[in-house]
Coordinates of C-alpha atoms and ligand atoms in Angstrom, one line a residue:
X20 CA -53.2 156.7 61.6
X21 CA -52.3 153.5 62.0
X22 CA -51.1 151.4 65.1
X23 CA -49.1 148.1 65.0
X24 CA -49.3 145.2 67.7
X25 CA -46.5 144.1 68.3
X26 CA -44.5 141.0 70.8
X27 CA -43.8 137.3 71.8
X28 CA -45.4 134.8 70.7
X29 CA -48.0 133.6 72.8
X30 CA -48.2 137.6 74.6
X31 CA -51.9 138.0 74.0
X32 CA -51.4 140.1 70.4
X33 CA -54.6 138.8 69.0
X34 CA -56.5 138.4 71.8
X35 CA -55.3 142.3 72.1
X36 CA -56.3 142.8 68.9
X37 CA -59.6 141.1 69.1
X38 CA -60.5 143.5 71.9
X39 CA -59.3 146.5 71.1
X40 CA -61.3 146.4 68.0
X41 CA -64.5 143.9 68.9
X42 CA -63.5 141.3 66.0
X43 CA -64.8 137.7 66.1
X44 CA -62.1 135.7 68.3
X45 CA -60.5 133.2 66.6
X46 CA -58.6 131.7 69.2
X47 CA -55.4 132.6 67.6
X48 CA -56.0 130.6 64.7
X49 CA -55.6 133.7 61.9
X50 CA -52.9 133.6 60.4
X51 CA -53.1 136.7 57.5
X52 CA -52.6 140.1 58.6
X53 CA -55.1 141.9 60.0
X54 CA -56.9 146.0 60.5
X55 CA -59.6 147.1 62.1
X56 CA -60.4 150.8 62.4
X57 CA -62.5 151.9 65.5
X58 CA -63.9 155.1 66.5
X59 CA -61.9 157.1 69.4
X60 CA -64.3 157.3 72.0
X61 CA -64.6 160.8 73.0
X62 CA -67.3 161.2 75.6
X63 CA -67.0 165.0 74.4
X64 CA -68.2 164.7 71.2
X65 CA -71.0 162.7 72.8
X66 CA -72.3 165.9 75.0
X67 CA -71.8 167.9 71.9
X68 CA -73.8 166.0 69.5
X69 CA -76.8 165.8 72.4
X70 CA -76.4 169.7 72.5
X71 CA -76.7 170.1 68.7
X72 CA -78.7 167.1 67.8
X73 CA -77.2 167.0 64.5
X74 CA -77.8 164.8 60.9
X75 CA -74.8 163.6 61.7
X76 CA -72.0 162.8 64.5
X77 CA -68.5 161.7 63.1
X78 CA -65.5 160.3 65.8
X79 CA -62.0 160.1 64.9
X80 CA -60.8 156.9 63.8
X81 CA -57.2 155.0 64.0
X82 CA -56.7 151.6 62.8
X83 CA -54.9 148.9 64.7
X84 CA -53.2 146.6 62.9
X85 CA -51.9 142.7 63.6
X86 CA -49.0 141.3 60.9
X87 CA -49.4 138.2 59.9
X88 CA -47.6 135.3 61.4
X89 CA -46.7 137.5 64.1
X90 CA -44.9 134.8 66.3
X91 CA -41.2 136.7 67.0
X92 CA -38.3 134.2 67.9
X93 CA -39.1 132.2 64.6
X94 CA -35.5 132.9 63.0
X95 CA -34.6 135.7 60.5
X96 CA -36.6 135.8 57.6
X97 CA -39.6 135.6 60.0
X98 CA -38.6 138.6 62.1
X99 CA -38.0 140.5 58.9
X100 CA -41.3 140.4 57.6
X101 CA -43.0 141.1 60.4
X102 CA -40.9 144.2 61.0
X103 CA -41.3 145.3 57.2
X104 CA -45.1 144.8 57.9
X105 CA -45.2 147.7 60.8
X106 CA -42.2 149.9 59.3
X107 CA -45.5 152.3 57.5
X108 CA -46.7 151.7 61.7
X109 CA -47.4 155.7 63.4
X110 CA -47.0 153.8 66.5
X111 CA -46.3 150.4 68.1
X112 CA -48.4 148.7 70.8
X113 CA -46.0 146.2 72.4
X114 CA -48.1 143.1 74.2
X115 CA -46.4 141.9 77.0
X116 CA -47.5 138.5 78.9
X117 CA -48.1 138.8 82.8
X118 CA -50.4 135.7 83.2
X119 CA -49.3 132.4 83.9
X120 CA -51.1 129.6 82.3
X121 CA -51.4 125.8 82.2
X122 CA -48.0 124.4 80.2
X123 CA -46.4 128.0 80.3
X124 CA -43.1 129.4 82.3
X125 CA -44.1 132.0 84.4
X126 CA -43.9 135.7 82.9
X127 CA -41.2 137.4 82.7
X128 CA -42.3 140.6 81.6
X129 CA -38.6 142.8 82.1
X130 CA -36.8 140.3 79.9
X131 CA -39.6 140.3 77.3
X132 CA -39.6 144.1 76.8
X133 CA -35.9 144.2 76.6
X134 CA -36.0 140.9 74.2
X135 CA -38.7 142.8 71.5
X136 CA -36.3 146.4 72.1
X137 CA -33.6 144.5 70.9
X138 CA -35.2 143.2 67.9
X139 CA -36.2 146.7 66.7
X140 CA -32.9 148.4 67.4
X141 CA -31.1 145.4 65.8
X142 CA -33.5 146.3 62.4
X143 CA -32.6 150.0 62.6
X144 CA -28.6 149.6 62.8
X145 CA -29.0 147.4 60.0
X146 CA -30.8 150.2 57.6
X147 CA -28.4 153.2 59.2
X148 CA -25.4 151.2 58.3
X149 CA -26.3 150.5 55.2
X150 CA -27.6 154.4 54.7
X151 CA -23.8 155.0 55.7
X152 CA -22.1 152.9 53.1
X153 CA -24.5 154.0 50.6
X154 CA -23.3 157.1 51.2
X155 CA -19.8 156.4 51.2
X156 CA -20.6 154.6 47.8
X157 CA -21.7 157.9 46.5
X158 CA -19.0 160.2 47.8
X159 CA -16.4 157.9 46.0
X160 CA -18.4 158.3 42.9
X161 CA -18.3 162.0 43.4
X162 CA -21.2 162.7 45.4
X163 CA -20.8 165.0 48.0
X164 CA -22.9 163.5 51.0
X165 CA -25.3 165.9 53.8
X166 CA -22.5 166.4 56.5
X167 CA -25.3 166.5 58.8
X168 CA -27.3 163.6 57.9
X169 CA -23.9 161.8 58.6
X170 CA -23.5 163.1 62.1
X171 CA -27.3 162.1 62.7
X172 CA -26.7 158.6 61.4
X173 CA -23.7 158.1 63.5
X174 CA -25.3 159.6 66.9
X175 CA -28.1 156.8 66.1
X176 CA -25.4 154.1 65.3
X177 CA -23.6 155.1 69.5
X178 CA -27.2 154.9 70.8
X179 CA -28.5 151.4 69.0
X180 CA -24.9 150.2 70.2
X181 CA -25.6 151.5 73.9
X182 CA -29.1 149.7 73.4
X183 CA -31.2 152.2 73.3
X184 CA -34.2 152.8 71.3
X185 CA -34.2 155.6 69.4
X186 CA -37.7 157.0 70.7
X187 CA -35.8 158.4 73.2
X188 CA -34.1 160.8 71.5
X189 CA -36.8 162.4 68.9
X190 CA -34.4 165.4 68.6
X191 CA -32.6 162.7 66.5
X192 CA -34.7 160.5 64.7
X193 CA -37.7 163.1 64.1
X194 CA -35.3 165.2 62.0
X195 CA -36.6 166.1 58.3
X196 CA -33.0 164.1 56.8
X197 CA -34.0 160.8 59.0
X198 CA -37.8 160.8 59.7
X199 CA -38.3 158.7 56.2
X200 CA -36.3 156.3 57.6
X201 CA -39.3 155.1 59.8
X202 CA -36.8 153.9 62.7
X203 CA -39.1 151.1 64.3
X204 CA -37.3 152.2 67.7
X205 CA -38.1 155.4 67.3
X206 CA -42.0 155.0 67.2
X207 CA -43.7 156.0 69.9
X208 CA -44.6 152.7 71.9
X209 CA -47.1 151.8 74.4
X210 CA -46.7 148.6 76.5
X211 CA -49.3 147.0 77.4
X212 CA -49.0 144.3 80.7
X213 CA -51.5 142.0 79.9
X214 CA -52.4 140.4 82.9
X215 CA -54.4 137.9 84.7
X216 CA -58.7 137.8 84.2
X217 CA -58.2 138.8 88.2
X218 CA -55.2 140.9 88.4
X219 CA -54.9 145.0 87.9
X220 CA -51.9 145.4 89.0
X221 CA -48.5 146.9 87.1
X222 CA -46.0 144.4 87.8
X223 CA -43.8 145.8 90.4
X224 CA -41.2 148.7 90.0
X225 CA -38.3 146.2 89.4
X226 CA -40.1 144.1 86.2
X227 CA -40.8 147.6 84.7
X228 CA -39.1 149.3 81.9
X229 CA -38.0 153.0 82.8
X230 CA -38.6 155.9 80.7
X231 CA -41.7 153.9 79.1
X232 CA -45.6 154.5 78.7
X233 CA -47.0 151.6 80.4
X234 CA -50.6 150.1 81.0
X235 CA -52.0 147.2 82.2
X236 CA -55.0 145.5 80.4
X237 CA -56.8 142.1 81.0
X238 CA -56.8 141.1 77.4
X239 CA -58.7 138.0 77.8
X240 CA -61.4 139.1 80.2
X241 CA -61.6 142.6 77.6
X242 CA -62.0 140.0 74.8
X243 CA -64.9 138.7 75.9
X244 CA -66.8 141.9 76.8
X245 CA -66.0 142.5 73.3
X246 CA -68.0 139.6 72.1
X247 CA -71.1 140.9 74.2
X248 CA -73.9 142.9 73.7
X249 CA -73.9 146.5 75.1
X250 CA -76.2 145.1 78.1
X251 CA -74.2 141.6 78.2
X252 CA -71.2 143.8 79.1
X253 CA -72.6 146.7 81.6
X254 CA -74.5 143.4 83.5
X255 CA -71.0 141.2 83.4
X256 CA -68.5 145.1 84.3
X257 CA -71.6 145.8 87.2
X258 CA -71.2 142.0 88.0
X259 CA -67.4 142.1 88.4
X260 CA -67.5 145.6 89.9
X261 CA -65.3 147.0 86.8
X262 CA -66.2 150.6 86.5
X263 CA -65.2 150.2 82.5
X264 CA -63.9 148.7 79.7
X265 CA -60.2 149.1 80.0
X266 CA -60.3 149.2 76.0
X267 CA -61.2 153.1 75.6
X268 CA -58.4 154.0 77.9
X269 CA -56.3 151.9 75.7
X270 CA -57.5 153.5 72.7
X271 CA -57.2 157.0 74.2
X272 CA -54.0 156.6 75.9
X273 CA -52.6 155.4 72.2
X274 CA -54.0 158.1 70.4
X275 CA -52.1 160.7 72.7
X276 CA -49.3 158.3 72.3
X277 CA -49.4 159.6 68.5
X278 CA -49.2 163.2 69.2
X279 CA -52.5 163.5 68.5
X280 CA -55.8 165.6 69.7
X281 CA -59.3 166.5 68.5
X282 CA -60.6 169.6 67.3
X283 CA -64.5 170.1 67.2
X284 CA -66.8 171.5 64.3
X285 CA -70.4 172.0 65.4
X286 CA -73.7 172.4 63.7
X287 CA -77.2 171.3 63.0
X288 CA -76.1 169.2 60.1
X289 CA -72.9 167.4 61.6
X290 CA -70.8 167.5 64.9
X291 CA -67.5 166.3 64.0
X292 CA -64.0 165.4 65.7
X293 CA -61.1 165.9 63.3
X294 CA -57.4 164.5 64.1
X295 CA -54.4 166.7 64.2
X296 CA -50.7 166.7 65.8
X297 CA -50.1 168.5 68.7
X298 CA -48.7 172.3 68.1
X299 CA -51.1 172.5 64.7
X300 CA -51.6 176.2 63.2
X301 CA -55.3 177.1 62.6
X302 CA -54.4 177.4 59.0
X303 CA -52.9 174.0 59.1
X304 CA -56.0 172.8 60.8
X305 CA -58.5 174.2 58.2
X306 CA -57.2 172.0 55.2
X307 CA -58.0 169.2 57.6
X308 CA -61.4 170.3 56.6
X309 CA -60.9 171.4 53.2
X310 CA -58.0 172.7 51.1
X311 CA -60.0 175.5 50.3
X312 CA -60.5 176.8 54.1
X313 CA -57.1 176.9 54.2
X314 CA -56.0 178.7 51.0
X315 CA -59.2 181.3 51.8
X316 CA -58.6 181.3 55.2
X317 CA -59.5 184.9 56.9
X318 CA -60.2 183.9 61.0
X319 CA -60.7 180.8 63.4
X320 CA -63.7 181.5 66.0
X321 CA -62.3 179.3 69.1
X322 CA -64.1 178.3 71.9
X323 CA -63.1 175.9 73.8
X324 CA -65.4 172.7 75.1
X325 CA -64.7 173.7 78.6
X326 CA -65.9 177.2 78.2
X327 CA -68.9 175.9 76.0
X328 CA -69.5 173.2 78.9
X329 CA -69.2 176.6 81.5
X330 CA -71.3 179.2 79.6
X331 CA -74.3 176.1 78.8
X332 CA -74.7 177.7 75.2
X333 CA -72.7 179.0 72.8
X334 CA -74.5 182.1 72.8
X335 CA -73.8 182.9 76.4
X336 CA -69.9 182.3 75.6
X337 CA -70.2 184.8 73.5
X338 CA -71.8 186.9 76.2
X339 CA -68.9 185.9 78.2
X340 CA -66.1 186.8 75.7
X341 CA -65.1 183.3 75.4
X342 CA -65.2 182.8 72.1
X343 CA -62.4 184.3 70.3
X344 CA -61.1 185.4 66.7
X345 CA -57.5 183.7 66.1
X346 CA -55.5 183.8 63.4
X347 CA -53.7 181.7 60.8
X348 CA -50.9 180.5 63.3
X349 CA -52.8 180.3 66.4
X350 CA -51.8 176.8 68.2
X351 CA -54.9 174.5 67.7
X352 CA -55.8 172.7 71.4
X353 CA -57.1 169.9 72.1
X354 CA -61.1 170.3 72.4
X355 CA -61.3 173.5 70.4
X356 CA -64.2 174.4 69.2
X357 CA -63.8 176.1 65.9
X358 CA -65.4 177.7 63.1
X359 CA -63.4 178.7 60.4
X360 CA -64.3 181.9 58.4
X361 CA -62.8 182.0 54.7
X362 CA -63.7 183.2 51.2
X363 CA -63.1 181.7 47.8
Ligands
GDP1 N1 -55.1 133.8 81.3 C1 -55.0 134.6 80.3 N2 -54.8 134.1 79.1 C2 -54.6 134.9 78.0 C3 -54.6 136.3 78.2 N3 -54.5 136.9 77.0 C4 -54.3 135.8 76.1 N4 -54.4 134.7 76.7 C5 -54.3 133.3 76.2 O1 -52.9 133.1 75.8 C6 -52.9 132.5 74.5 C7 -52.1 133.3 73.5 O2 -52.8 134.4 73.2 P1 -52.8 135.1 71.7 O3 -53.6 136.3 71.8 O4 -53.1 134.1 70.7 O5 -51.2 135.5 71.7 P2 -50.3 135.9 70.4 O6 -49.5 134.7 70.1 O7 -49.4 137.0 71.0 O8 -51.2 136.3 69.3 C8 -54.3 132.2 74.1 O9 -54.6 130.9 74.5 C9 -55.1 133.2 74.9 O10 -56.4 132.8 75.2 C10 -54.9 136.9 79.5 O11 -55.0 138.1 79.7 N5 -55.0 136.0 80.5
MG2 MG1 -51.5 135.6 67.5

């Protein structure tokens, strides 16, 4: 699962970036491309793994990603490649700037969401029109084209004309005919404010984008927590009266952002968080694990972390009747506790 960073120049993308997953700052001096996969911070599979005191404790991991040269605004061929770079994106992280700085207009952080929208939806009428006379191409050679996958294409062309993104309309772009497309509006976005070292604010109601998952983060002041030590950072949030590190909710908020939750396994040898989309069957779920879970797949035994957390052991859930036997197409939720039983 990977995320892409996205916005102006100048917007706090690295700095973002650098934070999100603790890299040495560079002062926005790297130029190449850059990932960086980081745990998912899941205070649950913290309490698990003290309960268990397992060999091993695994997170989830995403990867964030930076393109290389992102600087938009730096004419066509520029734009292009950074947009080519994030088209294999799951989901985009769009940087906004909401600071004012020393030789820098003031923010305008309404215009610059709109300005990046219109980039993407400009990129995705270009690959549905030519999807269109491609297909015309064909059906004047003889090839009869989807009916259907026309009608899709030309509902996207009237939205991307109207200006709007096409993660509005999943019913649309998610389809099986158009999902390898990989509409950059249609990824799920998060925008991130990034503000002021003293300012937590959303901007106000009128500077923000409807319709839109929206944070706030202090990218600069995150940064340099991120360049501390554990202690360094608890002494400077305690000092600055921060409860936490706004990165985790970042991270969080942007894994949900993908569709995605966490289902548990638990033992002496390993507590583990595994990734899955939302609406998962337990069958689904088991090759996750293994392929050969799923293909000898007889029950799931489901408990859920809260009724683990309420019972105190997983014996005594049992007690209770929490824990349950599902089968293959039981919907997988997030912070399921599950231990598959199979043969092979
Ligand atoms: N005051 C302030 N400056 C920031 C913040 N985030 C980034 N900057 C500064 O803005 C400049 C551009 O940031 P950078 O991350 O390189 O932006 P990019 O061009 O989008 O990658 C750098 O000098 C950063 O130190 C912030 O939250 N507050
Ligand atoms: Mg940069």
């Amino acid at each position: 699962m990977r995320l892409g960073i996205i916005g102006l120049s100048q917007s706090g993308k690295t700095t973002v970036f650098e934070a999100l997953t603790r890299s040495a700052a560079t002062d926005g001096q790297h130029q190449e491309s850059r990932i960086g996969t980081i745990i998912v911070p899941d205070k649950r599979v913290e309490v698990l793994s003290e309960m268990y005191n397992p060999r091993k404790t695994i997170f989830t991991q995403v990867a964030y990603f930076l393109p290389g040269k992102s600087d938009h605004g730096g004419g066509p061929k520029k734009e292009q490649s950074i947009w080519t770079q994030v088209r294999d994106c799951d989901a985009l992280i769009h940087t906004i700037r909401n600071f004012s700085s020393y030789g820098v207009d003031a923010p305008t952080p309404k215009e610059d969401v709109i300005t990046i929208d219109q980039e993407l939806i400009i990129s995705d009428l270009v690959v549905v029109e030519k999807r269109l006379e491609r297909l015309a191409l064909d059906e004047k050679r003889g090839k009869k084209p989807n009916p259907e996958e026309i009608t899709l294409l030309k509902q996207c062309i009237a939205h991307l004309n109207n200006e709007i993104p096409l993660r509005r309309f999943p019913e649309i772009a998610r389809t099986k005919l158009l999902r390898g497309f990989a509409f950059l509006s249609a990824k799920p976005m998060l925008i991130l404010f990034n503000n002021a070292d003293e300012d937590d604010s959303l901007p106000d109601s009128s500077s923000m984008p409807e319709g839109e998952e929206c944070m706030v983060i202090r990218a600069k002041l995150e940064q340099e927590i991120a360049q501390m030590t554990d202690e360094e950072a608890d002494e400077f949030l305690a000092e600055f009266n921060i409860t936490a590190s706004a990165t985790d909710r970042v991270i969080q908020r942007s894994y949900d952002l993908m569709g995605l939750i966490s289902f548990f396994t638990v033992g002496e040898d390993e507590v583990r968080a595994w990734t899955i989309g939302r609406n998962t069957d337990a069958v689904d779920a088991a090759e996750v694990i293994h392929s050969d879970i799923k293909k000898g797949f007889i029950r799931a035994e489901v408990l859920a972390y809260d009724d683990l957390m309420d019972a105190g052991t997983y014996a005594e859930a049992r007690k209770k009747g929490t824990v349950r036997l599902e089968g293959k197409t039981y919907k997988v939720c997030d912070g399921d506790i599950i231990n598959f039983r199979f043969n092979v």
